[in-house]
Coordinates of C-alpha atoms in Angstrom, one line a residue:
T1 CA 4.1 6.3 -3.0
L2 CA 7.3 4.3 -2.7
A3 CA 6.2 3.0 0.7
A4 CA 3.0 1.8 -0.9
R5 CA 5.0 0.2 -3.7
E6 CA 7.3 -1.6 -1.2
A7 CA 4.2 -2.9 0.7
A8 CA 2.8 -4.3 -2.5
R9 CA 6.1 -5.8 -3.4
R10 CA 6.3 -7.5 0.1
A11 CA 2.8 -8.9 -0.5
E12 CA 4.2 -10.5 -3.6
A13 CA 2.0 -8.5 -5.9
E14 CA 4.1 -9.3 -8.9
R15 CA 3.0 -12.9 -8.5
Y16 CA -0.5 -12.6 -7.0
A17 CA -1.8 -9.5 -8.7
E18 CA 0.3 -9.3 -11.8
R19 CA -2.1 -7.1 -13.9
N20 CA -2.6 -4.6 -11.1
W21 CA 1.1 -4.5 -10.4
S22 CA 1.8 -3.6 -14.0
R23 CA -0.8 -0.9 -14.0
A24 CA 0.6 0.6 -10.8
E25 CA 4.1 0.5 -12.2
E26 CA 2.9 2.3 -15.3
A27 CA 1.2 4.9 -13.2
L28 CA 4.5 5.5 -11.2
V29 CA 6.5 5.9 -14.5
A30 CA 3.9 8.3 -15.8
A31 CA 4.2 10.4 -12.6
A32 CA 8.0 10.5 -12.9
E33 CA 7.8 11.5 -16.5
T34 CA 5.3 14.2 -15.7
L35 CA 7.6 15.5 -13.0
E36 CA 10.5 15.4 -15.4
G37 CA 8.4 17.5 -17.8
G38 CA 8.2 20.2 -15.2
S39 CA 4.6 19.9 -14.0
L40 CA 4.8 19.5 -10.2
N41 CA 1.0 19.7 -9.6
R42 CA 0.2 17.2 -12.2
A43 CA 3.0 14.9 -11.1
Q44 CA 1.7 15.0 -7.5
R45 CA -1.8 14.0 -8.7
A46 CA -0.3 11.2 -10.8
A47 CA 1.8 10.0 -7.8
G48 CA -1.4 9.9 -5.8
D49 CA -3.0 7.8 -8.4
A50 CA 0.0 5.4 -8.4
E51 CA -0.1 5.2 -4.6
S52 CA -3.8 4.2 -4.7
R53 CA -3.1 1.6 -7.3
Y54 CA -0.3 0.1 -5.2
R55 CA -2.5 0.0 -2.2
E56 CA -5.2 -1.8 -4.2
T57 CA -2.6 -4.1 -5.6
E58 CA -1.3 -5.0 -2.2
A59 CA -4.8 -5.8 -1.0
R60 CA -5.5 -8.0 -4.1
A61 CA -2.2 -9.8 -3.6
L62 CA -2.8 -10.5 0.0
T63 CA -6.3 -11.9 -0.9
G64 CA -4.8 -14.0 -3.6
K65 CA -2.1 -15.4 -1.3
A66 CA -4.7 -16.2 1.3
R67 CA -6.7 -18.1 -1.3
G68 CA -3.7 -19.9 -2.6
R69 CA -3.8 -18.4 -6.1

């Protein structure tokens, strides 16, 4: 998940896919909070969701950069 986050960050997702970046960040925080609450299985699923969101965010950011947005 953190590798996907870093890839999205390197793609400048905060600039080119701001809404998606925020949602991915929220998903990561939710996963961490779930883990802190003691539910490993639910936290792993939530982390998977966050990773998917970061991958999508990276792709959107790269597309936005290519289009000059």
